[in-house]
Short mmCIF file of C-alpha atoms in Angstrom, two decimals:
data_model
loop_
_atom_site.label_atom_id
_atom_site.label_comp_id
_atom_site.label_asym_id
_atom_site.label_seq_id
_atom_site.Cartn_x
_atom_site.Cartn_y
_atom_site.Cartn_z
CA UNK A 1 8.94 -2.91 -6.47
CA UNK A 2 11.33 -1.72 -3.99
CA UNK A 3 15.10 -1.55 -5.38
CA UNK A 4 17.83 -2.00 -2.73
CA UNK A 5 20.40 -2.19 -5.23
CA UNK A 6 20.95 -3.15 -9.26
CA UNK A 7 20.38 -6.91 -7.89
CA UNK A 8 18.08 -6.71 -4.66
CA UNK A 9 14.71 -5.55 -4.70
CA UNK A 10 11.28 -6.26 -3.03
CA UNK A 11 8.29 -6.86 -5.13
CA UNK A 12 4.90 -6.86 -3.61
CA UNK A 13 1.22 -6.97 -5.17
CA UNK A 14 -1.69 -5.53 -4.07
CA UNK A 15 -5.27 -5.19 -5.11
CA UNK A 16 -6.28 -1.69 -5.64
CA UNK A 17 -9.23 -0.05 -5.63
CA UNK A 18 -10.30 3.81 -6.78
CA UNK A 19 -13.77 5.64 -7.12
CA UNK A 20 -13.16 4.67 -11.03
CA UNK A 21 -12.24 1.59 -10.70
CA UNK A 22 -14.11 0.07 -7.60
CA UNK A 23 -13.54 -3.32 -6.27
CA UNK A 24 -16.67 -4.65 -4.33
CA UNK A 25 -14.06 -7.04 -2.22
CA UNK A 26 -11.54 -4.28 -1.43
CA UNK A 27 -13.52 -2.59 1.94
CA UNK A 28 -12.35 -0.21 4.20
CA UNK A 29 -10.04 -0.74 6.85
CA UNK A 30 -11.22 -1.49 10.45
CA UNK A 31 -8.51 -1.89 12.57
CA UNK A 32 -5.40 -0.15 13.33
CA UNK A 33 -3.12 -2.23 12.59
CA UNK A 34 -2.08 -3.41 15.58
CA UNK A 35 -2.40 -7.64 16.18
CA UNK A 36 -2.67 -9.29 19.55
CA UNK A 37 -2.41 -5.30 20.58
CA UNK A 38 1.13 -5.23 19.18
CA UNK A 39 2.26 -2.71 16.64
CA UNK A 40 3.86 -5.00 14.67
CA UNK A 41 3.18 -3.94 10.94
CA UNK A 42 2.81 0.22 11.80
CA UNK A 43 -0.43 1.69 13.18
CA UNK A 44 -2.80 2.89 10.73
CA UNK A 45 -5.50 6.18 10.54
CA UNK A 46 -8.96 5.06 11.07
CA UNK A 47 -12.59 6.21 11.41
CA UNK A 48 -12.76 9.86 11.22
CA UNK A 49 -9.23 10.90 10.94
CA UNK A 50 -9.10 8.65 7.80
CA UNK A 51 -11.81 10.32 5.95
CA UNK A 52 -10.83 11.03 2.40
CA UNK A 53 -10.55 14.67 1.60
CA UNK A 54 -14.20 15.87 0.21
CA UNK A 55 -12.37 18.57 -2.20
CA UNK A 56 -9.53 16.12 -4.04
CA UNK A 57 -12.98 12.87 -4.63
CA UNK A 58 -10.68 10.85 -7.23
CA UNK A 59 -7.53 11.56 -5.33
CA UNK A 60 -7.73 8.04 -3.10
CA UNK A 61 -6.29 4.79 -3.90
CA UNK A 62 -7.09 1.63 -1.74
CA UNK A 63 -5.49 -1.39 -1.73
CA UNK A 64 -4.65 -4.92 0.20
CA UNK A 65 -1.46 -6.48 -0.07
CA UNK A 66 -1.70 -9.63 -1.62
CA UNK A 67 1.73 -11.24 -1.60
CA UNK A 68 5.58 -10.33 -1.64
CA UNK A 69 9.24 -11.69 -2.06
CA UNK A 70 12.75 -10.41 -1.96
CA UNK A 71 14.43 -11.09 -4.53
CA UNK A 72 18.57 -11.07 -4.28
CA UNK A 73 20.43 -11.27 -7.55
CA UNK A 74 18.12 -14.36 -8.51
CA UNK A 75 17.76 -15.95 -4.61
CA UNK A 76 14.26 -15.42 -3.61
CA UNK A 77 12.56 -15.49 -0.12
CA UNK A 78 9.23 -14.75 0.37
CA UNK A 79 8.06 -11.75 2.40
CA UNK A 80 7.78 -12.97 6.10
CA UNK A 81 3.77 -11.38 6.42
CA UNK A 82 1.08 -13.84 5.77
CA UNK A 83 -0.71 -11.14 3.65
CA UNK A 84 -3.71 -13.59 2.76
CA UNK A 85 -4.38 -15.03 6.22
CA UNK A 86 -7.75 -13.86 8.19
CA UNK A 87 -5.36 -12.51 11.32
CA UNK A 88 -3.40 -10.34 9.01
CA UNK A 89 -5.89 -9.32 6.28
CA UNK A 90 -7.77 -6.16 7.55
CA UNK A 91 -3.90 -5.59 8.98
CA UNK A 92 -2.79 -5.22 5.28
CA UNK A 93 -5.37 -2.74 4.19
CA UNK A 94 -4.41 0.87 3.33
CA UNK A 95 -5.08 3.75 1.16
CA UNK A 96 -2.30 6.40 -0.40
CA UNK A 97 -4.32 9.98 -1.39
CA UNK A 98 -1.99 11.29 -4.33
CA UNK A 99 -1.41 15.05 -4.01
CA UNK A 100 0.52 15.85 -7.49
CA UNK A 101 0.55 13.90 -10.34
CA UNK A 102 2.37 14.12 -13.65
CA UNK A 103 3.04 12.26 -16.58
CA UNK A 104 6.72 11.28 -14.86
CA UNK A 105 6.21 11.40 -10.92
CA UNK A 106 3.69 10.78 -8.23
CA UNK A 107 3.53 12.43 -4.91
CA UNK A 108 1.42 10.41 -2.27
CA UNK A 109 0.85 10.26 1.23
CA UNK A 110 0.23 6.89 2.54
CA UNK A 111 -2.30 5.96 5.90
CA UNK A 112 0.33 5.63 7.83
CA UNK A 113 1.75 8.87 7.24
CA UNK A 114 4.60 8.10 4.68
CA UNK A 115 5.08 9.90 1.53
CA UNK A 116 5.76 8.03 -1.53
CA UNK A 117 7.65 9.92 -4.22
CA UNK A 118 7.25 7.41 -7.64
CA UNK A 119 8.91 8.21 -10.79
CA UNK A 120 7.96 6.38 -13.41
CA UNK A 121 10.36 4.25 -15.47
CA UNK A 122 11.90 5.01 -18.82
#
């Protein structure tokens, strides 16, 4: 979930996937990102400069978007990517590799090259 505000928020799910808790359908990404050789949904690492780091093994997390909404005070629209369709599927693929965990935040950076900072709710 994604909070805009008290009353707007995005809320996505995903399938995840981590050398603990392996899911046979969840395979690597092939592709880029890009569709129709547009960069529509932000161009992804691949091949060897997506290799997972051989000294942090448990560190990786991949996962597939699987649907999403926005959600305004009650008013909901659903997100405008066809997560599920065979054109956007290996498009929605990614992988965050956590670099510091604690028992109240989560530091990760994403294959796209975003960092996620996640506290954890009360």
């Amino acid at each position: 979930i994604v909070k805009f505000s008290e009353t707007n928020e995005l809320c996505v799910d995903a399938l995840a996937s981590t050398s603990a808790y392996p899911l046979e359908e969840l395979t690597d990404r092939e592709g880029t990102g890009e569709i129709l050789g547009l960069n529509i949904l932000g161009v992804s690492l691949v091949g060897e400069e997506a290799v997972e780091d051989p000294q942090r093994p448990d560190s990786r997390i991949r996962f597939v978007f699987d649907e999403g909404k926005f959600d305004f005070g009650g008013f909901s629209l659903p997100y405008p990517v066809p997560f599920r369709s065979p054109l956007f599927r290996d498009a929605v693929k990614g992988w965050i590799d956590v670099t510091y965990l604690s028992d109240r935040i989560r530091i990760s950076r994403g294959n796209k090259g975003t960092t996620f900072v996640l506290k954890k709710e009360d």
